[in-house]
Short mmCIF file of C-alpha atoms and ligand atoms in Angstrom, two decimals:
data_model
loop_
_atom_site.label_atom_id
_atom_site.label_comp_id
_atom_site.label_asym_id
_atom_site.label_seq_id
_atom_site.Cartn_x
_atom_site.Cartn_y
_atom_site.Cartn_z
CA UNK X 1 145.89 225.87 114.76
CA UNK X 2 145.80 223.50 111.84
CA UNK X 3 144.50 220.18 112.23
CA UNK X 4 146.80 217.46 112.57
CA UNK X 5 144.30 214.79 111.55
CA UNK X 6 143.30 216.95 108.48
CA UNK X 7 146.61 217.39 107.08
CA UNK X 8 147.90 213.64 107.72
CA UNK X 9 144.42 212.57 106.13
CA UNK X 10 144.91 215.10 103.00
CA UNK X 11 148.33 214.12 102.60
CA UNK X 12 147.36 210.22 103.06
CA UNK X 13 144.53 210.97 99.97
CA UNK X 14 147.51 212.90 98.03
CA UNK X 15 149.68 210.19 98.58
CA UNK X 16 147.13 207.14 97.56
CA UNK X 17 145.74 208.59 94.66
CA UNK X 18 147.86 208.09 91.78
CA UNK X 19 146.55 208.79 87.94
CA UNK X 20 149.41 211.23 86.57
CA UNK X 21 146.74 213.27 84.61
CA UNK X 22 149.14 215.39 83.17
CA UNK X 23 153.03 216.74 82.77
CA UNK X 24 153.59 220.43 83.75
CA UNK X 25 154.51 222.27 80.85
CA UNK X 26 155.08 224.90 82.73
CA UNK X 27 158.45 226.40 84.65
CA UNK X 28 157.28 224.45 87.47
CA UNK X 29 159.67 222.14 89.76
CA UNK X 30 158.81 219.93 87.28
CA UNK X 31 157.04 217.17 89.42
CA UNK X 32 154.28 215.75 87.24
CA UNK X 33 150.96 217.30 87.82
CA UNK X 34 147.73 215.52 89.81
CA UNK X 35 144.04 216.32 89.82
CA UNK X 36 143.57 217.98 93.16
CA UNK X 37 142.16 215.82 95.99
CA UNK X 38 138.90 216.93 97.49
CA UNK X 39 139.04 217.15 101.48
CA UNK X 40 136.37 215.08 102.95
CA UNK X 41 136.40 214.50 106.28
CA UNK X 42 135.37 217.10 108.92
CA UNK X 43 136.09 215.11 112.01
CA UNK X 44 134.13 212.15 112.01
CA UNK X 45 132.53 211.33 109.28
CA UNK X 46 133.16 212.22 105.58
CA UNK X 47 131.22 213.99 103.02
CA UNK X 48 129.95 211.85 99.97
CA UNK X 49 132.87 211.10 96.77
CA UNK X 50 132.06 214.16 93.90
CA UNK X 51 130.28 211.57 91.46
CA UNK X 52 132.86 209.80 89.27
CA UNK X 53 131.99 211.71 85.92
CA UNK X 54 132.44 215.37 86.68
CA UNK X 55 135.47 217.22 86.43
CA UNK X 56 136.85 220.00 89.06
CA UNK X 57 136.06 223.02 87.67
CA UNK X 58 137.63 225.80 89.67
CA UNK X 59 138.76 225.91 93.57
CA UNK X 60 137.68 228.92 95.35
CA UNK X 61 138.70 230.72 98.37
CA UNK X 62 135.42 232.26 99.77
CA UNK X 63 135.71 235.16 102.59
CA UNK X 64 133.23 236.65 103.80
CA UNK X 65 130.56 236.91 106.63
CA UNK X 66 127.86 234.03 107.84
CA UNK X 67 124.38 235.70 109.17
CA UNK X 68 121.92 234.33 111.84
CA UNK X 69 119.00 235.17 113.59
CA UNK X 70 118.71 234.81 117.52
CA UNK X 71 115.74 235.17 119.74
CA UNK X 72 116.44 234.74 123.29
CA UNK X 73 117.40 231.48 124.49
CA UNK X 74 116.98 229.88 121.33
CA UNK X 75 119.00 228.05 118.73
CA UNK X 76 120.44 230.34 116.14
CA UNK X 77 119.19 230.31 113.02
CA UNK X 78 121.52 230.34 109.46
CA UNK X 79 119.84 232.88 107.70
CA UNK X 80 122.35 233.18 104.81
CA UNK X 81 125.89 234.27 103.38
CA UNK X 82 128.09 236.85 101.68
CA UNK X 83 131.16 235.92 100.28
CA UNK X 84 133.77 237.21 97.60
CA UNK X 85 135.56 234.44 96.02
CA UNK X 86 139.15 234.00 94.87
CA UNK X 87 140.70 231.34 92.61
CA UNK X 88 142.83 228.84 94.24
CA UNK X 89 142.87 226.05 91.97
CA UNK X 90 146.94 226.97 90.58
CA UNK X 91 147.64 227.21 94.08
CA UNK X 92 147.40 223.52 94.95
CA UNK X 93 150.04 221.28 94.95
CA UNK X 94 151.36 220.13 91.40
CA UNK X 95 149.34 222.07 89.32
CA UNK X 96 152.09 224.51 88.53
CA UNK X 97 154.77 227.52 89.22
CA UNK X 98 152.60 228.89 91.68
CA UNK X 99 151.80 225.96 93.79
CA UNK X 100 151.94 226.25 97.41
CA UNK X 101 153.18 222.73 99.56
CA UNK X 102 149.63 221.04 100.54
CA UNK X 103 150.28 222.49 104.30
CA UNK X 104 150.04 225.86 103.37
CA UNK X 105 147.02 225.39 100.63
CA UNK X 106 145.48 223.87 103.57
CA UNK X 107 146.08 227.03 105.45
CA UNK X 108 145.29 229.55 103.35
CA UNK X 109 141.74 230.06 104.79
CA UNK X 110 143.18 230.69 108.27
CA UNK X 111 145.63 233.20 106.55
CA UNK X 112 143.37 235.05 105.14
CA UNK X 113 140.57 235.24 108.19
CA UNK X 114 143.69 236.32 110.33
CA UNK X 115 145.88 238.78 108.25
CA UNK X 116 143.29 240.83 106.13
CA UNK X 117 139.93 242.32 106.46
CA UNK X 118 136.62 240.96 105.64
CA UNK X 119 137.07 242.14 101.91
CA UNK X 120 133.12 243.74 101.58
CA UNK X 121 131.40 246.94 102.19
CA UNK X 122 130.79 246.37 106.47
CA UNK X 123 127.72 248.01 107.62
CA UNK X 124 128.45 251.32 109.64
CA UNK X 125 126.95 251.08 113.06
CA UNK X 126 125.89 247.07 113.84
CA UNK X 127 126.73 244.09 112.70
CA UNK X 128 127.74 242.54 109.29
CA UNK X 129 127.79 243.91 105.79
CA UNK X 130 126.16 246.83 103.84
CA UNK X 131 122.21 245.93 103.19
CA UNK X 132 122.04 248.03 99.85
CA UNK X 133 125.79 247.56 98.46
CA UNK X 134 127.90 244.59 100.16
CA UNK X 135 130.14 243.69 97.77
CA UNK X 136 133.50 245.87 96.87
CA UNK X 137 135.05 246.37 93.29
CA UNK X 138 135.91 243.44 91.52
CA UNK X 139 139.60 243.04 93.15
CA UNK X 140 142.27 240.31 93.53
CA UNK X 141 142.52 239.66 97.25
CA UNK X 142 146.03 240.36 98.26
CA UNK X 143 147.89 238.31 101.19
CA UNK X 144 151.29 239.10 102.90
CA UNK X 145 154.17 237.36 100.52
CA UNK X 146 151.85 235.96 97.98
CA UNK X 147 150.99 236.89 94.44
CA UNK X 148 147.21 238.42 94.30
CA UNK X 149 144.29 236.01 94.43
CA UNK X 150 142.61 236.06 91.39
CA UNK X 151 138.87 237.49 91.70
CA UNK X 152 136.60 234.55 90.56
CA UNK X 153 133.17 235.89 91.64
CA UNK X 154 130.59 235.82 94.93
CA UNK X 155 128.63 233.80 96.87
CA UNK X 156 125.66 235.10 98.53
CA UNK X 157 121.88 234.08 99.26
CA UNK X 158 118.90 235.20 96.47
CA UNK X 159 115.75 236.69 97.19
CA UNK X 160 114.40 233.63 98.15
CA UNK X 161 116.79 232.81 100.41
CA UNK X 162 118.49 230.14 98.03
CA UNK X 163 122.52 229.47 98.38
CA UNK X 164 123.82 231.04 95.07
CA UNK X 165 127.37 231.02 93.33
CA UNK X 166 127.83 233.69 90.49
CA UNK X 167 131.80 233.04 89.07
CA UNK X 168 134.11 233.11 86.23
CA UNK X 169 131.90 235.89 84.76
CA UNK X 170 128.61 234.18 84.97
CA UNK X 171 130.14 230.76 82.81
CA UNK X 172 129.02 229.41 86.66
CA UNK X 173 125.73 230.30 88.16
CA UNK X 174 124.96 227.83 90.89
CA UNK X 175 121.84 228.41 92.96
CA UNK X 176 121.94 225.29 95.10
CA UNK X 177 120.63 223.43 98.14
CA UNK X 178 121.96 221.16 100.77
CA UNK X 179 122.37 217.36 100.01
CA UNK X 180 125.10 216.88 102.92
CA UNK X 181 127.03 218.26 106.48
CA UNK X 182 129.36 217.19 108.67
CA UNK X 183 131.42 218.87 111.42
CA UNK X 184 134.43 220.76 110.95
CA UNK X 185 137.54 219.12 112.41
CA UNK X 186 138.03 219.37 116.01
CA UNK X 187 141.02 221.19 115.56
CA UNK X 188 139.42 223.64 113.21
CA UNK X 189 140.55 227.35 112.95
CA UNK X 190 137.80 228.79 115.18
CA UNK X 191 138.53 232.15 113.48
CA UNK X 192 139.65 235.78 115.18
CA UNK X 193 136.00 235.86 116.66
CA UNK X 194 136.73 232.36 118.63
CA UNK X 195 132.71 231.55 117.66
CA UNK X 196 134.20 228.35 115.98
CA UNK X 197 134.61 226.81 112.40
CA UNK X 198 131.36 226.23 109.91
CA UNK X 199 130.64 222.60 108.90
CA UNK X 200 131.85 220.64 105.67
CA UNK X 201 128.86 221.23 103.29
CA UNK X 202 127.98 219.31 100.03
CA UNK X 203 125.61 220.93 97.95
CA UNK X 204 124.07 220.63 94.76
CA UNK X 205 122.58 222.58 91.90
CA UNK X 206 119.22 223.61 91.65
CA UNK X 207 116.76 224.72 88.34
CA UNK X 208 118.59 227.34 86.72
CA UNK X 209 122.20 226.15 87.74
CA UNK X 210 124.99 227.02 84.42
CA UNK X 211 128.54 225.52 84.21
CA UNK X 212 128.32 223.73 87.55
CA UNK X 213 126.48 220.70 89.28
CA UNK X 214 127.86 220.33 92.87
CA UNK X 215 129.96 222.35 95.05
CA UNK X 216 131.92 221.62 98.54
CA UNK X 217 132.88 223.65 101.31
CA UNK X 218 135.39 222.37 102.98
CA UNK X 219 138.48 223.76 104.98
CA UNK X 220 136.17 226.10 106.93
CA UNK X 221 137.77 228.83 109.39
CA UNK X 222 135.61 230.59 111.69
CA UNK X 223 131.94 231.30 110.50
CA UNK X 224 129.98 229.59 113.58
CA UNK X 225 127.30 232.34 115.41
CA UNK X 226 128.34 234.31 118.56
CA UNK X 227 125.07 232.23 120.36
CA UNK X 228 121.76 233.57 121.28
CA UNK X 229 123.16 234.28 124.83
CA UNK X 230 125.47 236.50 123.33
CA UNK X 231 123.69 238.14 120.52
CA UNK X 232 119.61 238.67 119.79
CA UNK X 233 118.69 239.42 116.67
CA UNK X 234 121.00 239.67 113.89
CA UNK X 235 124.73 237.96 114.62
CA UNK X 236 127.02 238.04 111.76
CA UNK X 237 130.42 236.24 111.49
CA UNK X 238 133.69 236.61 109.57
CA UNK X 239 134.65 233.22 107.80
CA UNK X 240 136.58 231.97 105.14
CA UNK X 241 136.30 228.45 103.60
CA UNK X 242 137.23 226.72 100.38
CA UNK X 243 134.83 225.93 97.77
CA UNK X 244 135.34 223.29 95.55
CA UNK X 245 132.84 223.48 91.92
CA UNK X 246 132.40 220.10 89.66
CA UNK X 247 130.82 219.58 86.63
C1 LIG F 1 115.49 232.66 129.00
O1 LIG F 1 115.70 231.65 129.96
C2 LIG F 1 115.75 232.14 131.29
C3 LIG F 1 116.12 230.99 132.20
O2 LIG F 1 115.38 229.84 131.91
C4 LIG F 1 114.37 232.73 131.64
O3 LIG F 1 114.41 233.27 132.95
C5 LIG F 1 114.08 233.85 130.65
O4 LIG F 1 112.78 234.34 130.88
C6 LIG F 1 114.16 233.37 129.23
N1 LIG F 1 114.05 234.49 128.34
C7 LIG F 1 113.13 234.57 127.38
C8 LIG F 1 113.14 235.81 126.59
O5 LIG F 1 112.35 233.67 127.14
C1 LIG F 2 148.25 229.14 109.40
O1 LIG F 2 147.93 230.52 109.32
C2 LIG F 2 147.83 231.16 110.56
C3 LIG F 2 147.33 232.57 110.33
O2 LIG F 2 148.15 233.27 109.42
C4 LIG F 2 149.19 231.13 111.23
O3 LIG F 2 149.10 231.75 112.48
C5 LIG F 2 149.62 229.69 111.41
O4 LIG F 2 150.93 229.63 111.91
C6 LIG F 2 149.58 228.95 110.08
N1 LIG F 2 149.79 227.53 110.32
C7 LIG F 2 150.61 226.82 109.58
C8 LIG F 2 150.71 225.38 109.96
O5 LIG F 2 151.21 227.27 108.63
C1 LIG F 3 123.66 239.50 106.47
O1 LIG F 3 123.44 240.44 107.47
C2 LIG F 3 123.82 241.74 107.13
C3 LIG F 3 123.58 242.63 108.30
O2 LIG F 3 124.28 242.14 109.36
C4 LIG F 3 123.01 242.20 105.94
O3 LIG F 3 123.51 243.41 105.52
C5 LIG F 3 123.16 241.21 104.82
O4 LIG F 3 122.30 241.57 103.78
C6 LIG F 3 122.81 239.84 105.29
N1 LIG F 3 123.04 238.93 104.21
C7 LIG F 3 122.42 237.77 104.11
C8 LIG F 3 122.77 236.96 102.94
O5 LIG F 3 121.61 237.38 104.92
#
């Protein structure tokens, strides 16, 4: 399930990077701390370095659904998103009592897309989420034999069809657009639908972004459409993914 080259990659970029950027205060192991190493590589090729100035701002576990439109025989098209995200960033290695070993960070999208529901308001009768009223409550997202996943905020696609982050209470408002893509890794959790894992995105902030400049998603589960063969019309997907916010 997990990719091999993935992990021995992330590990090789945990292991080479070395500025101690801090001591952990806290009731940790007690290992010093280290800024969190951004995945890059989908299979491939990698997705551009964040530029050298910005700081990590929050990691977020997104889950939710990806939408496309099919007409027969034809290539679906990616006609937008609807996600609720989570805060991961404590859960990464080294940061503090609550980190998880890299292996399981790493897997914490395919927990989630396997052991818990889509966490928003499905549509009745056909595919995908509620038109008027997708998203739920404002609720930690709660996984077997972990402590709740903070709620950080949602993803989902404007009016004008524009890729937009709304988190930490509005301090980040990110309406953004794609600068960069590459494959997910072959070995890629292809999610409970077996459609296949979304791509490594790099995206960056439009007019109006707040608190933010660029955000990756990377560790993708599932996501990919059903196919055109399968599905006319509206296809929707369950998906989970980390997104990574600098600024
Ligand atoms: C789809 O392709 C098949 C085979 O080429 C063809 O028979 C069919 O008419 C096409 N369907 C549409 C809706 O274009
Ligand atoms: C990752 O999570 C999935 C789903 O919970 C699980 O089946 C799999 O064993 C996990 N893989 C690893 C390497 O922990
Ligand atoms: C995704 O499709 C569902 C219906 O399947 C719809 O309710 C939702 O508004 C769509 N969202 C986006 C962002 O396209």
């Amino acid at each position: 399930m997990l990719p091999t080259t993935l992990l021995l990659s992330a590990f090789a970029a945990l292991a080479a990077t070395s500025p101690v950027v801090k001591r952990s205060a806290g009731p940790g192991c007690g290992a010093p701390s280290r800024a969190p190493v951004l995945p890059k590589t989908g299979g491939t090729s990698d997705l551009p370095n964040p530029d050298s100035g910005l700081a990590l701002k929050h990691i977020a576990l997104g889950f939710g659904i990806q939408n496309y439109t099919c007409k027969a025989n034809a290539t679906a098209t990616a006609t937008g998103a609807l996600a609720m995200l989570y805060d991961i960033t404590h859960l990464y290695p080294r940061q503090g009592a609550e980190s998880l070993p890299l292996q399981e960070f790493n897997n914490l999208t395919s927990k989630a897309l396997w052991t818990h529901k889509v966490p928003l308001n499905m549509n009745g009768n056909g595919p995908g989420a509620s038109q008027t009223n997708p998203f739920p409550p404002d609720a930690p997202l709660q996984l077997q034999g972990q402590r709740p996943l903070p709620f950080l905020g949602h993803h989902y696609f404007d009016a004008a069809g524009v890729a937009t982050f709304n988190l930490d209470s509005g301090k980040i408002h990110l309406p953004c657009s794609k600068i960069s893509q590459v494959d997910a890794p072959k070995g890629a959790d292809k999610g409970p639908e077996g459609t296949g894992a979304v791509g490594w995105l790099y995206l960056g902030g439009k007019d109006g972004a707040v608190g933010a400049k660029f955000v990756y998603r990377v560790l993708t589960a599932g996501g990919a459409t059903h196919g055109c063969d399968k599905v006319s019309g509206t296809d929707s997907t369950s998906y989970t993914a980390t997104y990574w916010f600098y600024g």
